[in-house]
Coordinates of N, CA and C and ligand atoms in Angstrom, one line a residue:
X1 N -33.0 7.1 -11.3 CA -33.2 6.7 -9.9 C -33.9 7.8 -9.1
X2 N -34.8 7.4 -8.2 CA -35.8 8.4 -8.0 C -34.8 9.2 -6.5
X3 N -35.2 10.1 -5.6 CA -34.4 10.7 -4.8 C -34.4 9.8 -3.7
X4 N -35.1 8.9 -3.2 CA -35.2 8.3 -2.0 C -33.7 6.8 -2.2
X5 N -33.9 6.5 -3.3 CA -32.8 5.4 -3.7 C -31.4 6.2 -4.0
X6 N -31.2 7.2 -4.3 CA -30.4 7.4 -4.7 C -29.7 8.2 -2.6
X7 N -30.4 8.6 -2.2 CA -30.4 9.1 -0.7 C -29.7 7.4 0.4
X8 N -30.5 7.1 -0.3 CA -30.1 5.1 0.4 C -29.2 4.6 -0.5
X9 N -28.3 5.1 -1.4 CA -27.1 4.5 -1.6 C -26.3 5.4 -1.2
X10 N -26.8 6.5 -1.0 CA -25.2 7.5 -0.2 C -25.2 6.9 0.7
X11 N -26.4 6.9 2.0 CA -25.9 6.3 3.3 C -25.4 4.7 3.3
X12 N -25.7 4.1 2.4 CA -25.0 2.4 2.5 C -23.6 2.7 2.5
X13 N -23.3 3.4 1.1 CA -21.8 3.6 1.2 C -21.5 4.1 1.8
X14 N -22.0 5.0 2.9 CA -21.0 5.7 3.8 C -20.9 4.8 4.8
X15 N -21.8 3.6 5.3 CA -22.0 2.8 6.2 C -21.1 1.9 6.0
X16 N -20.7 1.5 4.7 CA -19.7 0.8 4.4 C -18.2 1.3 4.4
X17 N -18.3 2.8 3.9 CA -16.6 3.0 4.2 C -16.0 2.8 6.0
X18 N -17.3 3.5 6.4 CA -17.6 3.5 8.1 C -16.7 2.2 8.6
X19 N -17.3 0.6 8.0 CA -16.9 -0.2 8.2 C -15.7 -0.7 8.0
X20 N -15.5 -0.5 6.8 CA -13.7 -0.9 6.3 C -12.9 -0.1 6.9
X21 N -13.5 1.2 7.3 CA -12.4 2.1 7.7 C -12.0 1.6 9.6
X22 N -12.8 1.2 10.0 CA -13.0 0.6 11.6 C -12.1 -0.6 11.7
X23 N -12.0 -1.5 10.7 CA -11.2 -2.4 10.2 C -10.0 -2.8 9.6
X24 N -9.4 -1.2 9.2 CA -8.2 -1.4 8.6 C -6.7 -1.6 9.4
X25 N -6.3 -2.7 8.7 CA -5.1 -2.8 9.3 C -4.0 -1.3 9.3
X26 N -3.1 -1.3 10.4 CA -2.5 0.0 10.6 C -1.3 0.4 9.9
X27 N -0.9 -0.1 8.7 CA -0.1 -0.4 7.7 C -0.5 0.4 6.9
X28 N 0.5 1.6 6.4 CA 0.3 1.7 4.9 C 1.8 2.2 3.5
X29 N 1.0 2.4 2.7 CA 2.1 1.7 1.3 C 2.4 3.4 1.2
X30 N 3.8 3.7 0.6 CA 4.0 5.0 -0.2 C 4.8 4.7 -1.2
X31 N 4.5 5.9 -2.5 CA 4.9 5.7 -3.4 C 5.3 7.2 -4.3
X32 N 6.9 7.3 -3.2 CA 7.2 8.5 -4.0 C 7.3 8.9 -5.2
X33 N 7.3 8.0 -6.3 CA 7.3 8.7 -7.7 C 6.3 8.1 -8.2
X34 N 4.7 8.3 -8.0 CA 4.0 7.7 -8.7 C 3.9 8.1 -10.5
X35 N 4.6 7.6 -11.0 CA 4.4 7.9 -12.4 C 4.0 7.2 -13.4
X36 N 4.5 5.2 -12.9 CA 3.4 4.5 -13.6 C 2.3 3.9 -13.9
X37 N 1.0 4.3 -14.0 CA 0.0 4.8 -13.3 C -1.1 3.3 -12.9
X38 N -0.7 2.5 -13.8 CA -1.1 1.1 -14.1 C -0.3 0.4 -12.5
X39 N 0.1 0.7 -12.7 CA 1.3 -0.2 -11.2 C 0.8 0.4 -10.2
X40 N 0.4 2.0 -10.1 CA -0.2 2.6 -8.6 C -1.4 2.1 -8.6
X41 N -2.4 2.2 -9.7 CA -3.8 1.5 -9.6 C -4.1 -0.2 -9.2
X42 N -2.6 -1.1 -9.7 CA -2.7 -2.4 -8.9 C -2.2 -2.3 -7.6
X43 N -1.5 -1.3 -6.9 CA -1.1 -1.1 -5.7 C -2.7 -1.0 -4.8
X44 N -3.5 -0.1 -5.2 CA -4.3 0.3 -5.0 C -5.4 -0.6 -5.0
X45 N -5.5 -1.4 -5.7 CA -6.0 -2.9 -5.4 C -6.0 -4.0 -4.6
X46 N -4.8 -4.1 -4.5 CA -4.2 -4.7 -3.4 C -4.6 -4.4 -2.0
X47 N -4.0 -2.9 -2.1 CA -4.6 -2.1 -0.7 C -5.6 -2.0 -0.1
X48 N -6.9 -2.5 -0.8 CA -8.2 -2.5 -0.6 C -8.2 -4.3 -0.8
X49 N -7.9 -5.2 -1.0 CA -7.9 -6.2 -0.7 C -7.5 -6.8 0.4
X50 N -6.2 -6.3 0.9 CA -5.8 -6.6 2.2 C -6.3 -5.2 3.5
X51 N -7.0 -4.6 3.1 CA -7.4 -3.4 3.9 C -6.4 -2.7 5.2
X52 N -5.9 -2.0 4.2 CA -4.6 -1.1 4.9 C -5.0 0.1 5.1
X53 N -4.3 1.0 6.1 CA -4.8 2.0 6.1 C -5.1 3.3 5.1
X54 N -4.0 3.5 4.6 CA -3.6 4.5 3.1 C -2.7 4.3 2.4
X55 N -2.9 4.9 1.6 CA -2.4 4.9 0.1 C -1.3 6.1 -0.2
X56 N -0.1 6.3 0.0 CA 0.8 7.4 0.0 C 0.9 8.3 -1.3
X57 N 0.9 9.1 -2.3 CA 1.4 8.9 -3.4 C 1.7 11.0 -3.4
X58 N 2.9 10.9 -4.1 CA 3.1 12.2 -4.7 C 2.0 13.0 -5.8
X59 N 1.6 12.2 -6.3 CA 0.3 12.9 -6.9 C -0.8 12.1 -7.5
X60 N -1.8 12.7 -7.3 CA -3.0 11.9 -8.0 C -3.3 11.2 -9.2
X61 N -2.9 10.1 -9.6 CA -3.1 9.6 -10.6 C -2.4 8.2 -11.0
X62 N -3.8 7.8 -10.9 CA -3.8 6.4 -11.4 C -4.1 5.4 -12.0
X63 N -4.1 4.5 -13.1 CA -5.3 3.8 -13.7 C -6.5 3.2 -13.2
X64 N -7.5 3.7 -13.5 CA -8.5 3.2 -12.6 C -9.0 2.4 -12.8
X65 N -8.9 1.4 -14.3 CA -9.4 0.1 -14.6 C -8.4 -0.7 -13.6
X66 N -7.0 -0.5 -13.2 CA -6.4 -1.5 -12.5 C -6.7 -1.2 -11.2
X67 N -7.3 -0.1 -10.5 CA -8.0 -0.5 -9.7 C -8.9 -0.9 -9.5
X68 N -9.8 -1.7 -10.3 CA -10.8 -2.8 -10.0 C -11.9 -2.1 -9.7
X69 N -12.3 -0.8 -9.3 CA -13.0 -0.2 -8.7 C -12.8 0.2 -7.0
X70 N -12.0 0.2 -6.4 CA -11.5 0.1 -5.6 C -11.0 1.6 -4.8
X71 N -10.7 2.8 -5.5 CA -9.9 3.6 -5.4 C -11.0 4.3 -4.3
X72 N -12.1 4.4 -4.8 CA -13.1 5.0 -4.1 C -13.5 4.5 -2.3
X73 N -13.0 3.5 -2.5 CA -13.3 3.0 -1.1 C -11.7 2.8 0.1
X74 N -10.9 3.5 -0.5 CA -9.6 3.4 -0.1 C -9.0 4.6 0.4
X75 N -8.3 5.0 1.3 CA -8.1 6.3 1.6 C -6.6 6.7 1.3
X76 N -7.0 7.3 0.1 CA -5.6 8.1 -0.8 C -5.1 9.4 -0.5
X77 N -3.7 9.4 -0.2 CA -3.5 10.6 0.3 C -2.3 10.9 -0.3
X78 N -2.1 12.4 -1.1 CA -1.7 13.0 -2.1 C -0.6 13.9 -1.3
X79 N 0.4 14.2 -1.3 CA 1.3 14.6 -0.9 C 2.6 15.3 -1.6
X80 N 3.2 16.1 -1.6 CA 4.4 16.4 -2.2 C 5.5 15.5 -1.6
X81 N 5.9 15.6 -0.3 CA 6.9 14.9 0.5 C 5.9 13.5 1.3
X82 N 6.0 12.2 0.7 CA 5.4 11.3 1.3 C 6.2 11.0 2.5
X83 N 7.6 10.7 2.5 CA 8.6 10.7 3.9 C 8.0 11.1 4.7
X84 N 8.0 12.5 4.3 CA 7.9 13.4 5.3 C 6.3 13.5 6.4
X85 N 5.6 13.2 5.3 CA 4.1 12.8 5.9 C 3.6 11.2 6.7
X86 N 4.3 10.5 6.2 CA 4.8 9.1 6.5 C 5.6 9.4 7.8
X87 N 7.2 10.4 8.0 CA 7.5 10.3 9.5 C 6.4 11.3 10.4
X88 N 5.6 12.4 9.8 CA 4.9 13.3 11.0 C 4.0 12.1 11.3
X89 N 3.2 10.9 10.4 CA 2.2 10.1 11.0 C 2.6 8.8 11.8
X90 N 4.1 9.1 12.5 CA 4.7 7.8 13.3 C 4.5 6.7 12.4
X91 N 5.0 6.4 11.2 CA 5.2 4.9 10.5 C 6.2 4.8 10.9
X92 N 6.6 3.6 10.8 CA 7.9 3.1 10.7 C 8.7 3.0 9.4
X93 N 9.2 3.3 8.5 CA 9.5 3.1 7.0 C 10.2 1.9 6.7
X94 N 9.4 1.4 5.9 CA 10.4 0.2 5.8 C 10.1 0.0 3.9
X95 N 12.0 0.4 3.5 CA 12.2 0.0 1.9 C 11.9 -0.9 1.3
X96 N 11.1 -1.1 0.5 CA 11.2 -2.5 -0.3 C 12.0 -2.2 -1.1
X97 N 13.3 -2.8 -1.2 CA 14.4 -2.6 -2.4 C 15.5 -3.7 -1.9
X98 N 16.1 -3.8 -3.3 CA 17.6 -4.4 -3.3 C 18.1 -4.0 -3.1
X99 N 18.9 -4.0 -2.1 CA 19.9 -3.2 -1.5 C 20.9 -4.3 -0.9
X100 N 22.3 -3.5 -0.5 CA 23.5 -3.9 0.2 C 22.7 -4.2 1.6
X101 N 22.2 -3.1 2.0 CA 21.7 -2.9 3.4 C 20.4 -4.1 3.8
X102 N 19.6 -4.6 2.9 CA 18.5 -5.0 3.0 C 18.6 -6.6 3.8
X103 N 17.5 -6.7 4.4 CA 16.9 -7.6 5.2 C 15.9 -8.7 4.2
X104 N 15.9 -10.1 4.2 CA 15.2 -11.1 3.6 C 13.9 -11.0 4.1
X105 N 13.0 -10.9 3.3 CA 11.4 -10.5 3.4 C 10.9 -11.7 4.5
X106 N 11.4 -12.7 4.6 CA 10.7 -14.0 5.8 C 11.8 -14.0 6.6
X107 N 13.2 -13.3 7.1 CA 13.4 -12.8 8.5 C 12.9 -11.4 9.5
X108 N 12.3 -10.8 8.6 CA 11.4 -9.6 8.6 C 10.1 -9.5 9.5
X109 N 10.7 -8.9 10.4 CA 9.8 -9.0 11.4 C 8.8 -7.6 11.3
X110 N 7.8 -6.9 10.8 CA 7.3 -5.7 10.5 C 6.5 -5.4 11.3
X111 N 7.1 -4.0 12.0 CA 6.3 -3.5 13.0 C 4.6 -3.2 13.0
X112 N 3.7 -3.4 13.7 CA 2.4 -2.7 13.0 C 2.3 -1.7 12.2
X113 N 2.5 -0.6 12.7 CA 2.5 0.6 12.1 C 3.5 0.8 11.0
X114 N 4.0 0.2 10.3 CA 4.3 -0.1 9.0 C 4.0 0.9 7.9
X115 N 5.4 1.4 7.3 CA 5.1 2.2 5.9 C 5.8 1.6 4.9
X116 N 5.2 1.3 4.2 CA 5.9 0.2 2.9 C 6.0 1.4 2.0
X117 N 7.7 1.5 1.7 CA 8.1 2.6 0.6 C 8.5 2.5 -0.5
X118 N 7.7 2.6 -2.1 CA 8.7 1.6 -2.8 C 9.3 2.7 -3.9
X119 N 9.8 1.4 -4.6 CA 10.8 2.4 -5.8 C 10.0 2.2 -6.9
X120 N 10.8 3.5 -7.8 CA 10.5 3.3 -9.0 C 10.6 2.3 -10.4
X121 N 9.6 2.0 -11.0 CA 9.8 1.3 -11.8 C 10.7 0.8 -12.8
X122 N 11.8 2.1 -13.3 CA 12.5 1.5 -13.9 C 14.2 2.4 -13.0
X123 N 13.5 3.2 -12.6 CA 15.1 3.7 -12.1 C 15.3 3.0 -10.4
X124 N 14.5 2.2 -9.4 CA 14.6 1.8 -8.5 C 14.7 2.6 -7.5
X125 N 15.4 2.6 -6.1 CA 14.8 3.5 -5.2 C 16.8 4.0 -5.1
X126 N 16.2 5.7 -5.1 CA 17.3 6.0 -4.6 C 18.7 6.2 -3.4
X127 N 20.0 6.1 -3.5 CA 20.0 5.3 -2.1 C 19.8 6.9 -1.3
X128 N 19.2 7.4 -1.3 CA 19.2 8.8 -0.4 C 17.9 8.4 0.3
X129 N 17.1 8.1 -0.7 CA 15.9 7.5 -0.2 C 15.4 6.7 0.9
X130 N 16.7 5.4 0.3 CA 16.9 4.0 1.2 C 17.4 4.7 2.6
X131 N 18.5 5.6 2.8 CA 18.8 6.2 4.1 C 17.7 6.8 4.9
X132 N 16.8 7.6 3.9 CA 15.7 7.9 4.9 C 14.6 7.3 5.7
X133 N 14.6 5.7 5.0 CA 13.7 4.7 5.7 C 14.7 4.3 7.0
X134 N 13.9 3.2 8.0 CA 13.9 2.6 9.2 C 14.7 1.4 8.5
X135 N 14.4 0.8 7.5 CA 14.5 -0.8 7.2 C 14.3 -1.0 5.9
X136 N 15.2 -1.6 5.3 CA 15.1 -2.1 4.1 C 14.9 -4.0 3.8
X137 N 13.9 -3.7 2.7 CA 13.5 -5.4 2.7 C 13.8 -5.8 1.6
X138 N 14.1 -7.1 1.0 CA 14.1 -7.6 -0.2 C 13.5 -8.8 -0.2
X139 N 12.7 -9.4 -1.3 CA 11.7 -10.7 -1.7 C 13.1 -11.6 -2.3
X140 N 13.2 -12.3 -1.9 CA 14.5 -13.3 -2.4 C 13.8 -14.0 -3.7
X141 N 14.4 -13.8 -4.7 CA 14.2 -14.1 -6.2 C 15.8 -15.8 -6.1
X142 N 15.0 -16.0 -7.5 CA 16.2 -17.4 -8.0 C 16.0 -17.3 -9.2
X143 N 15.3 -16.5 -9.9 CA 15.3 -16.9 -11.8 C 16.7 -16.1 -12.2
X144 N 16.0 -16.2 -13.4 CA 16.8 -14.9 -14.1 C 16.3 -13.8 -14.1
X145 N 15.5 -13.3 -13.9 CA 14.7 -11.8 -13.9 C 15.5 -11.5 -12.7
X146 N 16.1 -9.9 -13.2 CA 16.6 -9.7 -11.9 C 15.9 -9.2 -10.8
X147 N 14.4 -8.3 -11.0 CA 13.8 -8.0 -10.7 C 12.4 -8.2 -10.8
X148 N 11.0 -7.9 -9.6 CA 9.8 -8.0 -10.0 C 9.4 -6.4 -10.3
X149 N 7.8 -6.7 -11.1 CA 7.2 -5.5 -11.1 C 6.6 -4.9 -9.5
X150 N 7.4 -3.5 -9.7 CA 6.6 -3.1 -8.1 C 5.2 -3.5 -7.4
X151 N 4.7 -3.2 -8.2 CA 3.4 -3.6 -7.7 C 3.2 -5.0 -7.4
X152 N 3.3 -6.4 -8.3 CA 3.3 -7.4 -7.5 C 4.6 -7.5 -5.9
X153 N 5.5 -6.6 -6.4 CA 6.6 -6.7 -5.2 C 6.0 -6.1 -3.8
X154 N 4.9 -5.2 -4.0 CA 4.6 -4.7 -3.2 C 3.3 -5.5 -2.7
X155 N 2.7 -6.3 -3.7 CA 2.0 -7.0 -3.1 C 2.2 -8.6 -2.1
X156 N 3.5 -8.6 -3.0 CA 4.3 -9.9 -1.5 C 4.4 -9.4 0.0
X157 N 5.3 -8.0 -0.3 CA 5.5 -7.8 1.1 C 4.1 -7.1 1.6
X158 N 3.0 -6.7 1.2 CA 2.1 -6.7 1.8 C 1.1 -8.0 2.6
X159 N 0.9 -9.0 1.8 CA 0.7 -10.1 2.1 C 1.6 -10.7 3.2
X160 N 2.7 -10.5 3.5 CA 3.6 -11.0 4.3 C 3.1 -9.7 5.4
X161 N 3.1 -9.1 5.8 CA 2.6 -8.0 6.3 C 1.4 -8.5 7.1
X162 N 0.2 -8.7 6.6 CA -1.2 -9.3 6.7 C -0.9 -10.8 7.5
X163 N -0.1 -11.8 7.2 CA 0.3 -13.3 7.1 C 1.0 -12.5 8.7
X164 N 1.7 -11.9 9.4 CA 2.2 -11.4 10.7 C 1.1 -10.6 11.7
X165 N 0.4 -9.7 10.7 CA -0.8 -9.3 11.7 C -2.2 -9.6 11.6
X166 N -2.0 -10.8 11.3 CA -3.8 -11.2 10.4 C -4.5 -11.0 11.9
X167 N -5.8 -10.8 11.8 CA -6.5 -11.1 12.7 C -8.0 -11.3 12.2
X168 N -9.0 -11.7 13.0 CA -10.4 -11.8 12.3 C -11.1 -10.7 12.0
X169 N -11.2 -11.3 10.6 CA -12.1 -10.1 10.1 C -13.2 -11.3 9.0
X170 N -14.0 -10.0 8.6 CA -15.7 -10.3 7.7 C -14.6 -10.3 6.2
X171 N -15.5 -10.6 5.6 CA -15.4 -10.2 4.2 C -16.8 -10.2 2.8
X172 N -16.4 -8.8 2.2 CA -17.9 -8.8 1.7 C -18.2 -10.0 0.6
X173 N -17.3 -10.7 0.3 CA -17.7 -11.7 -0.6 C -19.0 -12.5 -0.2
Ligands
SAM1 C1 11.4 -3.2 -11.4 S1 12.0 -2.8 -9.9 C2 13.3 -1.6 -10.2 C3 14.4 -2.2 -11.1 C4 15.4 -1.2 -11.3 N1 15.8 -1.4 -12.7 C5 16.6 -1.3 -10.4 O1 17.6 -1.9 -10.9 O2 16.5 -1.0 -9.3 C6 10.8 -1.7 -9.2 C7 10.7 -1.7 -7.7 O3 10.0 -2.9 -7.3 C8 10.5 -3.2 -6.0 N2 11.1 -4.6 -6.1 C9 11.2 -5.3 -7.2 N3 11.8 -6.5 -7.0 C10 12.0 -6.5 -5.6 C11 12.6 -7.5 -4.7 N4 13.0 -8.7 -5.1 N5 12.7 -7.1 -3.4 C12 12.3 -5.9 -3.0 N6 11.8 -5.0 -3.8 C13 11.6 -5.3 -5.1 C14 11.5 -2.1 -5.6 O4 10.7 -1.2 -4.9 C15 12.0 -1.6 -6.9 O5 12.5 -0.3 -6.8

């Protein structure tokens, strides 16, 4: 690629994060134990599908085939204490978990500024954890599974999220 094309694809993309980033809803996801890396990269997907503002995660690393390509245009932010970064940025925290304490995902009324906090994949969220959020949610299940995979779990309540603050937007399709 000669230097003038390769000069006109930096500025497109910048012109384009420019744009998504002007656009993004004020919602974002955290994910204090990112350890399975396939589930943070479809979180991550998601995130950039419904265009949210960031991506919470204790440390860098994700599968990047399950992000679709996506990671790059999404604003990831690497953190030791997500809480803690999550309450200095005024979110509101709200658990996605089963809990005693938890609220049904469609009485759920979610503030804009929304921090979607989830658990871990196989050990769930701890309740020390659950105390440190605003609000705990659960997706009301009927099978036998007693549980979903986070990542689709986190993609209901994000969609439900979007489905409360939708408003007009483009889309590059
Ligand atoms: C596979 S589940 C964890 C299951 C774990 N064995 C347990 O018993 O807690 C992984 C995470 O997905 C989310 N999750 C899964 N199903 C959910 C539901 N029905 N409502 C809310 N969150 C859910 C929670 O964040 C949970 O910690």
């Amino acid at each position: 690629m000669s230097k003038p094309q390769i000069k006109f694809w930096s500025e497109r993309r910048q012109e384009m994060k420019k744009d998504l980033d002007s656009r993004r809803l004020p919602c974002a996801v955290a994910i204090p134990q990112s350890k399975f890396v396939e589930n943070v990269g479809g979180i991550i997907r998601t995130a950039n599908a419904f265009l949210i503002q960031e991506i919470i995660l204790d440390r860098a690393v994700y599968n990047k085939a399950a992000t679709a390509g996506t990671a790059n245009w999404e604003n990831i932010q690497v953190e030791e204490d997500v809480i803690e970064y999550a309450t200095k940025k005024g979110y509101v925290k709200i658990a996605l978990e089963q809990h005693s304490r938890s609220i049904p995902l469609w009485d759920f009324e979610f503030p804009a500024n929304s921090v979607i906090v989830t658990g871990h994949e196989v050990e769930g969220m701890s309740d020390e954890m659950v105390e440190q959020c605003d609000y705990v949610i659960e997706i009301p299940q009927y099978g036998l599974v007693e549980s979903l995979n986070v990542a689709t779990a986190t993609s209901i309540a994000l969609y439900e999220y979007c489905r409360q603050h939708r408003r007009e937007t483009k889309s590059y399709k």
